[in-house]
Short mmCIF file of C-alpha atoms and ligand atoms in Angstrom, two decimals:
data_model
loop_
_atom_site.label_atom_id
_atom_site.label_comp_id
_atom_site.label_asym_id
_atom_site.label_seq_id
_atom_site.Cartn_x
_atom_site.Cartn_y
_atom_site.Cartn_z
CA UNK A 1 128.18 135.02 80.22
CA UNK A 2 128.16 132.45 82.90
CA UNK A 3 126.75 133.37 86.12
CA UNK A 4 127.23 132.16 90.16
CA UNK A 5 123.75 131.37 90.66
CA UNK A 6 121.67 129.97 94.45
CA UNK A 7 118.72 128.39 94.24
CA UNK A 8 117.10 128.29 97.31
CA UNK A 9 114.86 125.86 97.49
CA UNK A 10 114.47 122.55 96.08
CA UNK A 11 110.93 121.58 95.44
CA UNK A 12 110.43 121.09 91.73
CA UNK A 13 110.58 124.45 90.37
CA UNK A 14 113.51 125.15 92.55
CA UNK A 15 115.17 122.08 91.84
CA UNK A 16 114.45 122.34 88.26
CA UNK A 17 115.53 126.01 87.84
CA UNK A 18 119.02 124.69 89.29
CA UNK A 19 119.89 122.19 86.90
CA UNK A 20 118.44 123.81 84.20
CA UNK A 21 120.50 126.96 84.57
CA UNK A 22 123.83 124.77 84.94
CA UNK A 23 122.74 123.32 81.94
CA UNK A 24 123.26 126.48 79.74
CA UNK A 25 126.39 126.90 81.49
CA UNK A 26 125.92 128.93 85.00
CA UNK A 27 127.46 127.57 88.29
CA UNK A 28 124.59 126.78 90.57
CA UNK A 29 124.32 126.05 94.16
CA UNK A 30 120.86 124.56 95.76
CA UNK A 31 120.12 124.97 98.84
CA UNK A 32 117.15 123.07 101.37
CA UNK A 33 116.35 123.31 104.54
CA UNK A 34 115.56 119.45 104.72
CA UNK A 35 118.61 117.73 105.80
CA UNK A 36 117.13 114.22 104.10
CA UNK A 37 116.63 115.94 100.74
CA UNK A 38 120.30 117.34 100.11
CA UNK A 39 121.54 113.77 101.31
CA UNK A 40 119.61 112.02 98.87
CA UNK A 41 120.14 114.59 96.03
CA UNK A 42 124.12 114.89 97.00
CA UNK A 43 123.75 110.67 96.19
CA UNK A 44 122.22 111.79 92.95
CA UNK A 45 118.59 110.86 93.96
CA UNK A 46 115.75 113.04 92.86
CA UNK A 47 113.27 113.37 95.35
CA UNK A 48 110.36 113.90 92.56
CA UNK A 49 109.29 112.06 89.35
CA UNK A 50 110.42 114.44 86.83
CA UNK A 51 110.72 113.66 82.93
CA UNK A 52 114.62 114.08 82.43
CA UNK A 53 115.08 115.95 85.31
CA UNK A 54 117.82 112.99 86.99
CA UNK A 55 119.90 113.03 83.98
CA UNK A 56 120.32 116.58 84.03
CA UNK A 57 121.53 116.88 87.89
CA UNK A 58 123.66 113.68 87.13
CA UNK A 59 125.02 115.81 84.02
CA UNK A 60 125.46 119.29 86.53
CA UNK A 61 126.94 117.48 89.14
CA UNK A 62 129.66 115.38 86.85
CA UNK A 63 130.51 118.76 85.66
CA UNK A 64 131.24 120.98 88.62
CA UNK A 65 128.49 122.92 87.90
CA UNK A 66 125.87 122.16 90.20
CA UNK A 67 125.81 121.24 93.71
CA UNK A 68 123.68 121.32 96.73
CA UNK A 69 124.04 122.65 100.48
CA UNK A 70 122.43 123.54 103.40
CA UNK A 71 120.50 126.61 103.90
CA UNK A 72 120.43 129.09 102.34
CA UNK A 73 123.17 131.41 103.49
CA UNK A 74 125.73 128.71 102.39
CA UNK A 75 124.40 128.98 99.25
CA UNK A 76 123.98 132.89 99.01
CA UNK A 77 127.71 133.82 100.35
CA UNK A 78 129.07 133.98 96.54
CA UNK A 79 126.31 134.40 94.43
CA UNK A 80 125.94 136.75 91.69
CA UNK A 81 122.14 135.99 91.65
CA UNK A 82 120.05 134.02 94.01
CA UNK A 83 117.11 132.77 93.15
CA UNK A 84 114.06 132.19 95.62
CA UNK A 85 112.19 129.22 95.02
CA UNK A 86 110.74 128.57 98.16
CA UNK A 87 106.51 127.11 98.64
CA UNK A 88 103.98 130.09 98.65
CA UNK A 89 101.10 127.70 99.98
CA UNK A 90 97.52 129.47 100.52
CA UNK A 91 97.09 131.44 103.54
CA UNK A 92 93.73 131.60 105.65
CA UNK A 93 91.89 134.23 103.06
CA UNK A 94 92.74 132.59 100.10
CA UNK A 95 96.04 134.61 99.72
CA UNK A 96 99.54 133.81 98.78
CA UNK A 97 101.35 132.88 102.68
CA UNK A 98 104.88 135.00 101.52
CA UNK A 99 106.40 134.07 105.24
CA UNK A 100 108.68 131.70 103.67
CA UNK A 101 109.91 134.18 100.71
CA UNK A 102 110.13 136.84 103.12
CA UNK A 103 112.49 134.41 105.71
CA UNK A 104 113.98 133.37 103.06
CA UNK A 105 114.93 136.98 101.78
CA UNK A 106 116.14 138.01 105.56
CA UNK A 107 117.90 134.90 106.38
CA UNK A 108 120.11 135.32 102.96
CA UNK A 109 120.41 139.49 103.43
CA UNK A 110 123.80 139.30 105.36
CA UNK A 111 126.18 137.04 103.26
CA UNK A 112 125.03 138.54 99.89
CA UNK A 113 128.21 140.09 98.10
CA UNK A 114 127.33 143.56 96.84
CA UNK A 115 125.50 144.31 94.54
CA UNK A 116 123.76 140.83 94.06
CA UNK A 117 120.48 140.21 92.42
CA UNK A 118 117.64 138.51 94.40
CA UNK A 119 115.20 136.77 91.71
CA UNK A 120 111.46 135.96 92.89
CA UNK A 121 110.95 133.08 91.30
CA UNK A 122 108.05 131.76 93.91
CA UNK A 123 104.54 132.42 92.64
CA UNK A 124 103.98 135.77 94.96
CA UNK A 125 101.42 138.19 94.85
CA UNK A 126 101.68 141.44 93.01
CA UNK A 127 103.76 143.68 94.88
CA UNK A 128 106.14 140.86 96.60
CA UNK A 129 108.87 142.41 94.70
CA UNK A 130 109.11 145.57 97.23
CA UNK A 131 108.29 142.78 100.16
CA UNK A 132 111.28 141.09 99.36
CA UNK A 133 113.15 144.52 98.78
CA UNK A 134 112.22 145.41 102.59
CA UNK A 135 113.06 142.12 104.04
CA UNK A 136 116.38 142.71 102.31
CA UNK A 137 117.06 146.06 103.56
CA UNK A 138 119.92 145.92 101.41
CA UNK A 139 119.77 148.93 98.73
CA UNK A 140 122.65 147.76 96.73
CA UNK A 141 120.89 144.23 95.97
CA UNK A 142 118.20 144.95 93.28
CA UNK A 143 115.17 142.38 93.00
CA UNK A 144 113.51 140.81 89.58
CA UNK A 145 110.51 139.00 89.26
CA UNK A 146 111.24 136.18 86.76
CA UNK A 147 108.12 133.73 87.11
CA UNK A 148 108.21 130.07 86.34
CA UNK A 149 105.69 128.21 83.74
CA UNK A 150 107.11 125.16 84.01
CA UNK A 151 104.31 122.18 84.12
CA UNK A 152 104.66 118.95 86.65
CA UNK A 153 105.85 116.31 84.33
CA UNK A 154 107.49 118.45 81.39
CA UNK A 155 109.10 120.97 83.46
CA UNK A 156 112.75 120.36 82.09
CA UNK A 157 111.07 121.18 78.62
CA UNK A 158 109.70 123.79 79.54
CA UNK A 159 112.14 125.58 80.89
CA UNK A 160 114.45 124.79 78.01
CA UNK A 161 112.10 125.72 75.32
CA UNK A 162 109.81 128.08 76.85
CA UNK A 163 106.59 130.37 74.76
CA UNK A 164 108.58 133.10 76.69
CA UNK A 165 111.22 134.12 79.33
CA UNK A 166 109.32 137.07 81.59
CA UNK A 167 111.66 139.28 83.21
CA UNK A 168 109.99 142.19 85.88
CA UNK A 169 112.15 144.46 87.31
CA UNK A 170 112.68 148.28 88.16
CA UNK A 171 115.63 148.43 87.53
CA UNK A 172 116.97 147.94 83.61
CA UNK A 173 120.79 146.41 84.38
CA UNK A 174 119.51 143.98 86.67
CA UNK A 175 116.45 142.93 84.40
CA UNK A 176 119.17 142.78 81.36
CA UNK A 177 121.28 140.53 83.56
CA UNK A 178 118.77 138.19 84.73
CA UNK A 179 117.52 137.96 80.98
CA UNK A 180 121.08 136.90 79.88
CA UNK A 181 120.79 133.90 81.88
CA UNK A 182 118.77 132.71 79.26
CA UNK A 183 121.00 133.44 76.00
CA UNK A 184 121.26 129.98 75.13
CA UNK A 185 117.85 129.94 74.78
CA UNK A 186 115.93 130.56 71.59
CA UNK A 187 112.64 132.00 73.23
CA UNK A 188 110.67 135.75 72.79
CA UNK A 189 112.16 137.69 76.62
CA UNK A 190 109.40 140.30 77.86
CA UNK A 191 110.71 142.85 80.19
CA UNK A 192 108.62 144.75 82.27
CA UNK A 193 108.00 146.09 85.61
CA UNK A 194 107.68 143.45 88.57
CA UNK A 195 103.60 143.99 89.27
CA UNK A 196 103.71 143.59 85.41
CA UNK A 197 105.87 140.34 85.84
CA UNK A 198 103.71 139.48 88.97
CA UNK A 199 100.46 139.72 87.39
CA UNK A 200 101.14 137.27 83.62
CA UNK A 201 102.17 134.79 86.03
CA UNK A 202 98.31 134.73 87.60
CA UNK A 203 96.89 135.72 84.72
CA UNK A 204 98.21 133.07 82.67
CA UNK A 205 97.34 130.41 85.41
CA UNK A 206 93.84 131.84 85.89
CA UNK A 207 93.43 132.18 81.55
CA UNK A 208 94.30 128.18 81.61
CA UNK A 209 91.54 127.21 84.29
CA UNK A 210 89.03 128.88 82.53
CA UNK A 211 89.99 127.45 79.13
CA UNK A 212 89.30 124.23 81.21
CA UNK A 213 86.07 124.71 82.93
CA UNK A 214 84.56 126.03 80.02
CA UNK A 215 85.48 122.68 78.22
CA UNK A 216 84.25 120.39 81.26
CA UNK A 217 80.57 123.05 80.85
CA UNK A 218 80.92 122.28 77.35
CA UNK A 219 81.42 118.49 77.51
CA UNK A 220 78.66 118.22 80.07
CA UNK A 221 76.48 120.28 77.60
CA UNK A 222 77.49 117.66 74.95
CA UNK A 223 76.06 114.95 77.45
CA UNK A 224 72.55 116.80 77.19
CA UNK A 225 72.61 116.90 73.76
CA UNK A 226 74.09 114.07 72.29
CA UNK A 227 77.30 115.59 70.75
CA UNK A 228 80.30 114.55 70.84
CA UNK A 229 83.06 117.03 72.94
CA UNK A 230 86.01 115.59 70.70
CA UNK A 231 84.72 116.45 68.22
CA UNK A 232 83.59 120.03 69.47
CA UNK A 233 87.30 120.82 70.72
CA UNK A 234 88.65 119.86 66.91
CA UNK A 235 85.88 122.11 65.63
CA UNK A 236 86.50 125.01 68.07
CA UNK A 237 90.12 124.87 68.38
CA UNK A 238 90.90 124.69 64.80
CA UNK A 239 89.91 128.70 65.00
CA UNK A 240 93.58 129.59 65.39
CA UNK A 241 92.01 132.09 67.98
CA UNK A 242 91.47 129.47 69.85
CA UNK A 243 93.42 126.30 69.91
CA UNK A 244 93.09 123.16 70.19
CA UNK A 245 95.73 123.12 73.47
CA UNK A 246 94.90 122.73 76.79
CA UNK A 247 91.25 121.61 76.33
CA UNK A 248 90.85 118.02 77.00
CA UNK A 249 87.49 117.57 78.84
CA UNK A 250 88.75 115.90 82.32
CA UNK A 251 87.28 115.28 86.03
CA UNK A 252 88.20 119.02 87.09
CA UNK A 253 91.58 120.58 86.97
CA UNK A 254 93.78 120.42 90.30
CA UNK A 255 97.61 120.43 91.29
CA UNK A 256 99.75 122.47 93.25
CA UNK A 257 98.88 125.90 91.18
CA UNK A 258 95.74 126.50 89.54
CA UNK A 259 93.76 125.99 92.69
CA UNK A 260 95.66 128.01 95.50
CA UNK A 261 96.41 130.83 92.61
CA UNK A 262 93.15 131.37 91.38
CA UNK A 263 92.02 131.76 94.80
CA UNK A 264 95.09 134.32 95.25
CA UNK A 265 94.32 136.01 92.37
CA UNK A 266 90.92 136.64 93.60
CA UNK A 267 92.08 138.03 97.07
CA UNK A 268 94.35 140.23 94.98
CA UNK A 269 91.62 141.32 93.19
CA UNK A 270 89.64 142.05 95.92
CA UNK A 271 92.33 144.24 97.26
CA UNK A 272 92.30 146.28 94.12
CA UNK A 273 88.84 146.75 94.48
CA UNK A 274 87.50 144.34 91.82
CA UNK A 275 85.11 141.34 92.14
CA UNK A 276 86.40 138.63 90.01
CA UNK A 277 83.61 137.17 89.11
CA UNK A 278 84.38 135.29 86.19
CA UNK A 279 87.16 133.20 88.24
CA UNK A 280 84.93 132.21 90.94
CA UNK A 281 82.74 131.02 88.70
CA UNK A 282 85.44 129.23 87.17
CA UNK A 283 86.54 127.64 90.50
CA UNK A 284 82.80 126.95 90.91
CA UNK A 285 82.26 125.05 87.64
CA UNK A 286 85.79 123.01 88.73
CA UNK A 287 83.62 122.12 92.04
CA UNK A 288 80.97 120.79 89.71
CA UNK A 289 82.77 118.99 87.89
CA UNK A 290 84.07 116.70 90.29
CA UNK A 291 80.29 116.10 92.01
CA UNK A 292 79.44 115.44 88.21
CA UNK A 293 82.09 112.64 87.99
CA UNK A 294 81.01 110.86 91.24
CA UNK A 295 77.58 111.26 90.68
CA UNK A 296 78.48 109.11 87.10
CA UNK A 297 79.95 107.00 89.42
CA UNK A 298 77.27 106.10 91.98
CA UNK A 299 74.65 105.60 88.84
CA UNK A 300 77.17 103.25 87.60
CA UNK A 301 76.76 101.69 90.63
CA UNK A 302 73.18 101.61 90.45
CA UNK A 303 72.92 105.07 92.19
CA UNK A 304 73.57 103.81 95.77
CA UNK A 305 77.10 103.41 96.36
CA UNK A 306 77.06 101.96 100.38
CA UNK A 307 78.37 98.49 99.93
CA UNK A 308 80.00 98.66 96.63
CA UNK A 309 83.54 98.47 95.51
CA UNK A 310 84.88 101.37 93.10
CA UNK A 311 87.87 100.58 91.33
CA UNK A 312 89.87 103.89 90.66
CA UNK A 313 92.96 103.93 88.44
CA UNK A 314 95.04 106.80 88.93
CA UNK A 315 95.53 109.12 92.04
CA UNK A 316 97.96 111.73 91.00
CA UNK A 317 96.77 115.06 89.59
CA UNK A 318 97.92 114.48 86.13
CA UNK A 319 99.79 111.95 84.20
CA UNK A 320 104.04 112.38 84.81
CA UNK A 321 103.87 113.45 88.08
CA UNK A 322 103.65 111.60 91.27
CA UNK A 323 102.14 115.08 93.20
CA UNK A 324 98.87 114.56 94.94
CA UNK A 325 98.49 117.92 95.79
CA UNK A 326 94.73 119.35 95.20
CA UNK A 327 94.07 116.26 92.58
CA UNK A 328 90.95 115.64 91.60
CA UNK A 329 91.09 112.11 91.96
CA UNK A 330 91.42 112.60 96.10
CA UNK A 331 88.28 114.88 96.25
CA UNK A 332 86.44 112.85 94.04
CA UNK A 333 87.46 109.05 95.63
CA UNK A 334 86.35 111.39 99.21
CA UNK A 335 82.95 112.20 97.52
CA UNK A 336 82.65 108.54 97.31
CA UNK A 337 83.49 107.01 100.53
CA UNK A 338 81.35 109.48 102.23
CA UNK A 339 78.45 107.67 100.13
CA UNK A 340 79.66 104.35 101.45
CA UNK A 341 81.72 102.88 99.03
CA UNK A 342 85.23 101.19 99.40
CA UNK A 343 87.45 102.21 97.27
CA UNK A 344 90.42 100.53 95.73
CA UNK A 345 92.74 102.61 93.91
CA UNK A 346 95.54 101.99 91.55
CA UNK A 347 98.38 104.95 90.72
CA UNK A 348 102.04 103.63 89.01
CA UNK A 349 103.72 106.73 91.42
CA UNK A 350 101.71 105.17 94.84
CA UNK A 351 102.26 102.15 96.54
CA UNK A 352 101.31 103.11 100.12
CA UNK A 353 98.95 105.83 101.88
CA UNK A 354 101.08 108.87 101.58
CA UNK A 355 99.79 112.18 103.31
CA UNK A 356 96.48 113.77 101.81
CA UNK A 357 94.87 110.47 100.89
CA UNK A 358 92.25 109.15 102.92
CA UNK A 359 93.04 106.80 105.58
CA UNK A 360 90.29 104.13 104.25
CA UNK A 361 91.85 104.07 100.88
CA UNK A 362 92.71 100.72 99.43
CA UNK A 363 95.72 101.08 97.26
CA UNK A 364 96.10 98.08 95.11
CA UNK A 365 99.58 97.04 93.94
CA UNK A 366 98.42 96.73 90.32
CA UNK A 367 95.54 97.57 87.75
CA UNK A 368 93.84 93.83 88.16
CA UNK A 369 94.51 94.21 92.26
CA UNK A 370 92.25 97.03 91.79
CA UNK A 371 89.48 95.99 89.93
CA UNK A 372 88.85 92.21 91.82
CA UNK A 373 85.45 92.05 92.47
CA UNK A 374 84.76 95.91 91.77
CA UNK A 375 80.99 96.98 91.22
CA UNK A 376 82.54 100.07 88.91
CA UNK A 377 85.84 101.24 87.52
CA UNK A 378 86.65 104.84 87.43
CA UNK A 379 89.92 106.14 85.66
CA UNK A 380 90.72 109.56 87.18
CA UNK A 381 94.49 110.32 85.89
CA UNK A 382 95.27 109.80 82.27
CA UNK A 383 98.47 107.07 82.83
CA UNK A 384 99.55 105.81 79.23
CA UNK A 385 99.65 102.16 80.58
CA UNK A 386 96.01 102.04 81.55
CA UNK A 387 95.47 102.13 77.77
CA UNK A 388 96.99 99.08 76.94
CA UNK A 389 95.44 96.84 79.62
CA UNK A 390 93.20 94.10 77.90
CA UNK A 391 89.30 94.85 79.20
CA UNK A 392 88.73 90.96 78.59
CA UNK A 393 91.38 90.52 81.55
CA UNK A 394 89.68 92.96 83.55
CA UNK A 395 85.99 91.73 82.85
CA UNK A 396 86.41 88.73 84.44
CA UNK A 397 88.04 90.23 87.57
CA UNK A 398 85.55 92.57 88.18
CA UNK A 399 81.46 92.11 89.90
CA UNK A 400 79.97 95.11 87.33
CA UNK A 401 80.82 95.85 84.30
CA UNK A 402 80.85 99.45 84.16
CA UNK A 403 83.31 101.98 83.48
CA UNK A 404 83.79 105.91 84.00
CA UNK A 405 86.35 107.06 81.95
CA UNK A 406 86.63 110.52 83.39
CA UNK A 407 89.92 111.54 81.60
CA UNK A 408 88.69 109.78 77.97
CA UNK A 409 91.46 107.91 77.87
CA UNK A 410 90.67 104.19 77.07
CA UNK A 411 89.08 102.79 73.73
CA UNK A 412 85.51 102.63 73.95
CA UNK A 413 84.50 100.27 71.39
CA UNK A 414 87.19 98.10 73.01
CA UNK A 415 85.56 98.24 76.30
CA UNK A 416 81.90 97.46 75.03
CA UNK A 417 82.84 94.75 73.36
CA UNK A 418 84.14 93.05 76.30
CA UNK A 419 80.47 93.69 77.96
CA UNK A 420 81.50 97.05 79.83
CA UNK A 421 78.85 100.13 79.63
CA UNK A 422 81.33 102.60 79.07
CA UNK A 423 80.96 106.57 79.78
CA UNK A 424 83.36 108.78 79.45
CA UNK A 425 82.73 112.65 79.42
CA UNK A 426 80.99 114.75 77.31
CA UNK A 427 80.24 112.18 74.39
C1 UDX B 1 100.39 124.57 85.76
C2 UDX B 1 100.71 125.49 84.58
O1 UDX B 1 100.42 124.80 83.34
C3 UDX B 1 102.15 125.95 84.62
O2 UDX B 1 102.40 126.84 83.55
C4 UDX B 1 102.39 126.65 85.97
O3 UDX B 1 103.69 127.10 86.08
C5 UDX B 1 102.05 125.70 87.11
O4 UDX B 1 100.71 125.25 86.97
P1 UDX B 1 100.78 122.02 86.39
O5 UDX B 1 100.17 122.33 87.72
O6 UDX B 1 102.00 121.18 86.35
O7 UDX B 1 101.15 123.37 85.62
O8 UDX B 1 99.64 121.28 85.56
P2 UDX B 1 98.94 121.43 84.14
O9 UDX B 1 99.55 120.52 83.16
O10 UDX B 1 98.77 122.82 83.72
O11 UDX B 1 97.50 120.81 84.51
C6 UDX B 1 96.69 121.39 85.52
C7 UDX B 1 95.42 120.61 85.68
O12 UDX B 1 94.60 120.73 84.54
C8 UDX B 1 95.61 119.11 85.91
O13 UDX B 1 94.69 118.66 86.87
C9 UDX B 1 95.33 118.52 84.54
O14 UDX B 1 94.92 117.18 84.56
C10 UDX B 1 94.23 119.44 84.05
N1 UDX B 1 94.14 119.51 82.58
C11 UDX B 1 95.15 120.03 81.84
C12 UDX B 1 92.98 119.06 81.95
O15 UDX B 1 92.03 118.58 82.60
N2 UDX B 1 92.90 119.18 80.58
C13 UDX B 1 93.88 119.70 79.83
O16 UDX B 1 93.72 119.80 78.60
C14 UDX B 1 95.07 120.15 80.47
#
């Protein structure tokens, strides 16, 4: 059955959610608040790097089926379902800030026909589903919790073949409804109750950062030792308990989720009267990770850093995404500068300062730009392309010839054998 959906919201689960949904057949309307944005997205320009994600919109606009307006009441006057997709940053204690759900919610309360369905899409804390019932104040509009597990960089996959569709609701009709959204998927739908809904969404988050702290205590383990953590994670995750996903050592985990929701979920724990201390130990190991990595760094560099050049490929969080949001190369390259180096960094998604990198940042309009005259070079985000550049080339550019592969990424024997010391982590 198709559906009149609103999106409201187009950041890239928002955004995401929209052309995904008139994908599999629904008529969608986005809506922003940012005049710029709808412009540019009316012209067919995504404001994001997303994997597949312009071809989609392209395909949703041609068809009729997807559009975009501004604000969100334009898009809520004839919806069947609107879904909010608006930022839940981190508020002062570590909680989930719900101001913009909750304006959101009231600003879109008056022009919603009867009997509409709000959907929280928004990473909220457990109990948001009544917040957003109150803001409403509209007892004919039921709300759902359907939570997003879409990664940066694959999201269009992932939301068209998902592990599972979760569906949280009190109320059956409007849980069946929002689940029918998803018919044309072939994917395992869980309905439950919203703090049910609420609560996979953090505990799946929090489950993944602790698969990957416990890897980076592992690898660093394997340092002390002489093993090899490739090795270990073939061994390990060939147990089918545990699996070989989502446990490639790295210079700490970051983006725009883990961090600010495992502090959330900790605050929410606290609320229910639990100390969570397995998570902040997780957040704590994260923390050491990234000391661990620029401490490889300044050894590299002889173990005083003031004075010397560090070379750093990649800025973004991960691979496929241009978001700099909480990425580990930032807190690492500030570790760095603060010991005195200069730093010249290289990302494929960045060529100019953009907001949350430091203002003494070099960015380099290429790999080799990077690396001239460089005491070390330190690859932080695991781009493809940085495999294939020749380490003869980049020998001759640079002053040392040392290399910290934080994200394992390059070929070491290649490396040596163009005269680099190479160390990469946990082997
Ligand atoms: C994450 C969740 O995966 C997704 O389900 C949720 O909806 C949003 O948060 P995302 O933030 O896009 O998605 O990034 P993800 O691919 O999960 O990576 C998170 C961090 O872990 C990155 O810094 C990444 O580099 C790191 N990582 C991931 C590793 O270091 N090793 C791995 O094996 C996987």
């Amino acid at each position: 059955m198709s559906c009149r959906i609103a999106v409201i919201g187009t950041g890239y689960v928002g955004l995401t959610t929209g052309a995904c949904l008139a994908h599999l057949g629904h008529t969608v309307v986005c809506a922003d608040i940012d005049a710029d944005k709808i412009a540019k997205l009316r012209d067919g320009i995504i404001p994001i790097v997303e994997l597949g994600l312009a071809d989609l919109v392209a395909d949703g606009m041609a068809s009729g089926r997807l559009s975009f307006v501004m604000g969100s009441t334009e898009a809520a006057k004839n919806c069947d379902i609107a879904f909010l997709c608006v930022p839940t940053p981190q508020g002062e204690d570590g909680s989930a800030d719900l101001s913009y759900v909750q304006r959101a919610a009231e600003e879109i309360s008056a022009v919603l026909p009867f009997e509409a369905i709000v959907v929280n899409k928004s990473t909220v804390p457990v109990g948001s589903t009544k917040v957003v019932e109150k803001a409403l104040k509209r007892p004919d509009v039921k709300v759902v919790s359907n939570p997003e597990f879409l990664r940066e960089g694959s999201a269009v996959q992932d939301f068209l073949k998902p592990d599972r569709v979760v569906v949280g609701s009190d109320d059956q009709a409007a849980a069946m409804k929002v689940a029918s959204l998803y018919d044309g998927l072939s994917t395992r739908v869980i309905i439950t109750d919203p703090a049910s809904a609420e609560t996979i969404k953090y505990a799946a988050n929090a489950f993944l950062a602790t698969k990957l702290s416990f890897i980076n205590a592992i690898a660093a383990i394997c340092e002390g030792v002489g093993a090899d953590i490739n090795d270990v994670v073939v061994g390990i995750g060939s147990d089918k308990r545990i699996g070989e996903n989502f446990l490639r050592p790295g210079p700490g985990w970051g983006g725009s989720c883990f961090p600010k929701d495992s502090r959330a979920l900790i605050k929410i724990a606290e609320d229910a009267d639990y100390s969570f201390d397995l998570l902040k130990g997780v957040i704590t190991v994260n923390d050491q990770q990234l000391d661990r990595v620029a401490d490889k760094i300044r050894l590299a560099a002889g173990g005083d850093l003031s004075g010397k050049i560090v070379a750093v490929w990649g800025l973004t969080f991960k691979a496929g995404t241009d978001d700099l949001r909480d990425s580990p190369a930032i807190a690492i390259i500030e570790r760095l500068t603060k010991l005195g180096a200069r730093v010249q960094a290289y990302d494929p998604t960045v060529n100019v300062i953009r907001p949350g990198l430091p203002n003494d940042l070099v960015i380099a309009a290429s790999s080799d730009e990077a690396t001239s005259r460089a005491d070390v070079l330190a690859v932080l985000t695991e781009w493809d392309d940085f495999k294939w550049i020749s380490p003869s080339t980049i020998a001759t550019e640079m002053t040392g010839k040392q290399i910290v592969d934080a994200r394992n990424l390059l070929d070491r024997k290649d490396w040596e054998r163009a005269g680099f010391t190479y160390q990469g982590i946990g082997r």
